[in-house]
mmCIF file of C-alpha atoms in Angstrom:
data_model
loop_
_atom_site.group_PDB
_atom_site.id
_atom_site.type_symbol
_atom_site.label_atom_id
_atom_site.label_comp_id
_atom_site.label_asym_id
_atom_site.label_seq_id
_atom_site.Cartn_x
_atom_site.Cartn_y
_atom_site.Cartn_z
ATOM 1 C CA MET A 181 18.551 -15.261 -10.258
ATOM 2 C CA GLU A 182 19.870 -14.121 -13.598
ATOM 3 C CA GLY A 183 19.082 -10.536 -14.611
ATOM 4 C CA GLU A 184 16.347 -9.824 -17.149
ATOM 5 C CA SER A 185 15.104 -13.414 -17.059
ATOM 6 C CA VAL A 186 11.552 -13.130 -15.684
ATOM 7 C CA ASP A 187 8.319 -12.015 -17.396
ATOM 8 C CA LEU A 188 6.202 -11.480 -14.267
ATOM 9 C CA CYS A 189 6.817 -10.820 -10.597
ATOM 10 C CA HIS A 190 3.783 -10.918 -8.283
ATOM 11 C CA SER A 191 3.232 -10.644 -4.558
ATOM 12 C CA GLY A 192 0.173 -10.381 -2.374
ATOM 13 C CA GLY A 193 0.014 -8.867 1.090
ATOM 14 C CA ILE A 194 3.713 -9.024 1.924
ATOM 15 C CA LEU A 195 5.406 -5.829 0.728
ATOM 16 C CA GLU A 196 3.538 -3.593 3.184
ATOM 17 C CA HIS A 197 5.501 -5.387 5.902
ATOM 18 C CA GLN A 198 8.845 -4.180 4.527
ATOM 19 C CA SER A 199 10.477 -0.983 5.749
ATOM 20 C CA VAL A 200 10.838 1.731 3.117
ATOM 21 C CA GLU A 201 14.538 0.870 2.764
ATOM 22 C CA GLU A 202 13.798 -2.850 2.371
ATOM 23 C CA LEU A 203 11.010 -2.095 -0.102
ATOM 24 C CA ARG A 204 13.351 0.015 -2.231
ATOM 25 C CA GLY A 205 15.727 -2.945 -2.327
ATOM 26 C CA VAL A 206 12.965 -5.378 -3.263
ATOM 27 C CA ILE A 207 11.752 -3.105 -6.064
ATOM 28 C CA ALA A 208 15.323 -2.725 -7.364
ATOM 29 C CA GLU A 209 15.711 -6.522 -7.391
ATOM 30 C CA ILE A 210 12.386 -6.939 -9.195
ATOM 31 C CA HIS A 211 13.564 -4.424 -11.777
ATOM 32 C CA ARG A 212 16.863 -6.280 -12.164
ATOM 33 C CA VAL A 213 15.298 -9.702 -12.807
ATOM 34 C CA LEU A 214 12.401 -8.588 -15.038
ATOM 35 C CA LYS A 215 12.834 -8.657 -18.788
ATOM 36 C CA PRO A 216 12.155 -5.361 -20.591
ATOM 37 C CA GLY A 217 8.378 -5.164 -20.844
ATOM 38 C CA GLY A 218 8.024 -7.501 -17.833
ATOM 39 C CA ILE A 219 5.168 -6.935 -15.398
ATOM 40 C CA SER A 220 5.475 -6.184 -11.683
ATOM 41 C CA SER A 221 2.127 -6.914 -9.960
ATOM 42 C CA HIS A 222 1.667 -6.435 -6.211
ATOM 43 C CA VAL A 223 -1.234 -6.211 -3.791
ATOM 44 C CA PHE A 224 -0.697 -4.028 -0.727
ATOM 45 C CA ASP A 225 -3.149 -4.235 2.174
ATOM 46 C CA HIS A 226 -3.230 -0.667 3.485
ATOM 47 C CA ARG A 227 -5.528 -1.555 6.381
ATOM 48 C CA ASP A 228 -4.419 -1.702 9.975
ATOM 49 C CA HIS A 229 -4.001 -5.443 10.295
ATOM 50 C CA LEU A 230 -5.789 -5.475 13.649
ATOM 51 C CA TYR A 231 -8.879 -4.312 11.727
ATOM 52 C CA HIS A 232 -9.154 -7.851 10.343
ATOM 53 C CA ALA A 233 -9.805 -9.062 13.904
ATOM 54 C CA ASP A 234 -12.060 -6.172 14.962
ATOM 55 C CA LYS A 235 -14.162 -4.537 12.242
ATOM 56 C CA ARG A 236 -15.435 -1.923 14.731
ATOM 57 C CA MET A 237 -12.155 -0.038 14.465
ATOM 58 C CA TRP A 238 -11.220 2.368 11.673
ATOM 59 C CA PHE A 239 -9.474 0.420 8.921
ATOM 60 C CA LEU A 240 -6.630 2.991 8.800
ATOM 61 C CA ASN A 241 -6.381 3.223 12.594
ATOM 62 C CA HIS A 242 -2.597 2.690 12.466
ATOM 63 C CA LEU A 243 -2.248 6.129 10.841
ATOM 64 C CA ARG A 244 -3.282 7.912 14.059
ATOM 65 C CA TYR A 245 0.097 7.247 15.719
ATOM 66 C CA SER A 246 3.316 9.227 15.384
ATOM 67 C CA GLU A 247 6.282 7.239 14.064
ATOM 68 C CA GLY A 248 7.722 6.821 17.563
ATOM 69 C CA GLY A 249 4.381 5.800 19.064
ATOM 70 C CA TYR A 250 3.720 3.383 16.237
ATOM 71 C CA ARG A 251 7.130 1.718 16.575
ATOM 72 C CA LEU A 252 6.638 1.395 20.327
ATOM 73 C CA LEU A 253 3.194 -0.199 19.984
ATOM 74 C CA PHE A 254 3.532 -2.102 16.709
ATOM 75 C CA GLY A 255 7.244 -2.311 15.954
ATOM 76 C CA HIS A 256 7.383 -6.079 16.316
ATOM 77 C CA ARG A 257 7.917 -7.788 12.944
ATOM 78 C CA LEU A 258 4.558 -9.592 13.181
ATOM 79 C CA LEU A 259 2.628 -6.317 13.492
ATOM 80 C CA PHE A 260 4.830 -3.925 11.484
ATOM 81 C CA HIS A 261 3.262 -2.093 8.542
ATOM 82 C CA ASN A 262 5.214 0.502 6.557
ATOM 83 C CA ARG A 263 2.130 2.783 6.423
ATOM 84 C CA LEU A 264 2.958 4.086 2.945
ATOM 85 C CA MET A 265 0.186 5.839 1.044
ATOM 86 C CA PRO A 266 -0.682 4.634 -2.486
ATOM 87 C CA GLY A 267 0.992 7.673 -4.066
ATOM 88 C CA GLU A 268 4.216 6.953 -2.174
ATOM 89 C CA ILE A 269 4.232 3.348 -3.385
ATOM 90 C CA GLU A 270 3.613 4.517 -6.942
ATOM 91 C CA ASN A 271 6.571 6.906 -6.681
ATOM 92 C CA LEU A 272 8.896 4.133 -5.462
ATOM 93 C CA PHE A 273 8.123 2.095 -8.580
ATOM 94 C CA LEU A 274 8.406 5.080 -10.923
ATOM 95 C CA GLU A 275 11.742 6.122 -9.378
ATOM 96 C CA SER A 276 13.022 2.584 -9.985
ATOM 97 C CA GLY A 277 12.420 2.715 -13.731
ATOM 98 C CA PHE A 278 8.916 1.300 -14.060
ATOM 99 C CA ASP A 279 5.958 2.692 -15.991
ATOM 100 C CA LYS A 280 2.529 2.582 -14.355
ATOM 101 C CA VAL A 281 0.022 0.260 -15.990
ATOM 102 C CA ALA A 282 -2.708 0.552 -13.334
ATOM 103 C CA ILE A 283 -3.421 1.035 -9.671
ATOM 104 C CA ARG A 284 -6.689 -0.630 -8.712
ATOM 105 C CA ARG A 285 -7.936 0.528 -5.313
ATOM 106 C CA LEU A 286 -10.072 -1.667 -3.080
ATOM 107 C CA ILE A 287 -12.754 0.386 -1.368
ATOM 108 C CA LEU A 288 -15.131 -0.786 1.317
ATOM 109 C CA ALA A 289 -18.668 0.174 0.362
ATOM 110 C CA ASP A 290 -21.854 -1.903 0.430
ATOM 111 C CA ARG A 291 -19.548 -4.619 -0.814
ATOM 112 C CA PRO A 292 -15.777 -4.469 -1.380
ATOM 113 C CA THR A 293 -15.149 -3.012 -4.834
ATOM 114 C CA TYR A 294 -12.078 -2.240 -6.944
ATOM 115 C CA VAL A 295 -11.971 1.164 -8.623
ATOM 116 C CA ASP A 296 -9.545 2.354 -11.271
ATOM 117 C CA GLN A 297 -9.645 6.114 -10.773
ATOM 118 C CA PRO A 298 -8.534 7.741 -7.500
ATOM 119 C CA GLU A 299 -11.605 10.004 -7.434
ATOM 120 C CA GLU A 300 -13.827 6.897 -7.421
ATOM 121 C CA ALA A 301 -12.278 5.778 -4.119
ATOM 122 C CA ILE A 302 -14.186 8.366 -2.100
ATOM 123 C CA GLN A 303 -17.367 6.361 -2.777
ATOM 124 C CA GLY A 304 -16.105 3.907 -0.162
ATOM 125 C CA LYS A 305 -15.904 4.114 3.607
ATOM 126 C CA LEU A 306 -13.434 6.514 5.168
ATOM 127 C CA GLY A 307 -10.460 4.744 6.757
ATOM 128 C CA LEU A 308 -9.893 7.378 9.458
ATOM 129 C CA PRO A 309 -11.112 10.972 9.799
ATOM 130 C CA ARG A 310 -8.403 13.488 8.897
ATOM 131 C CA GLU A 311 -8.499 15.122 12.355
ATOM 132 C CA LEU A 312 -7.485 11.802 13.963
ATOM 133 C CA LEU A 313 -4.458 11.301 11.694
ATOM 134 C CA ALA A 314 -0.931 11.746 13.009
ATOM 135 C CA PRO A 315 0.578 14.945 11.547
ATOM 136 C CA ALA A 316 2.724 12.968 9.083
ATOM 137 C CA PHE A 317 -0.439 11.652 7.365
ATOM 138 C CA ARG A 318 -2.651 14.749 7.379
ATOM 139 C CA GLY A 319 -1.616 15.607 3.819
ATOM 140 C CA ALA A 320 -2.961 12.300 2.477
ATOM 141 C CA SER A 321 -5.395 12.577 -0.404
ATOM 142 C CA ASP A 322 -9.072 11.842 0.120
ATOM 143 C CA ALA A 323 -8.664 8.863 -2.217
ATOM 144 C CA ASP A 324 -5.841 7.458 -0.070
ATOM 145 C CA LEU A 325 -7.961 7.811 3.083
ATOM 146 C CA HIS A 326 -10.662 5.689 1.441
ATOM 147 C CA THR A 327 -8.309 3.012 0.052
ATOM 148 C CA ALA A 328 -8.324 -0.255 1.987
ATOM 149 C CA ALA A 329 -5.932 -2.098 -0.328
ATOM 150 C CA ALA A 330 -4.558 -1.655 -3.821
ATOM 151 C CA HIS A 331 -3.248 -3.731 -6.693
ATOM 152 C CA TYR A 332 -0.215 -2.014 -8.220
ATOM 153 C CA ILE A 333 0.700 -3.029 -11.759
ATOM 154 C CA PHE A 334 3.869 -1.652 -13.356
ATOM 155 C CA LYS A 335 5.836 -2.484 -16.491
ATOM 156 C CA LYS A 336 9.599 -2.434 -16.864
ATOM 157 C CA ARG A 337 10.716 -0.018 -19.571
#
């Protein structure tokens, strides 16, 4: 595709299945093809995908495993999830030359609700108690531990 030829690039529920290296490449390609001022709009499902089959489990259950344990149990392409936190995804877009328009977090409360401010996310259910998190995820923000999914909207400078 020709560079700077697209006004909008959108995806839903696919980019969380890319490794960090692959995701960096995808974001770079999106940046290349978007016109200046073009919009990059993506929905990431942060939930453990097995949660969709069994709602009794914590929706961030996949964050309890170390990297090695996770790859052993869930490393197959059909189950793989990059397990990036919302702030990490935001940073990937910012580092690639995008400006943030919005990050709308889906929280699970009495009914699923989108919130615009990170501090509003803690009104939703907790995805996994901090003490059950693998060490790599223990520094996650409270907002990230309450975020089930998020819609990331960025604009090319």
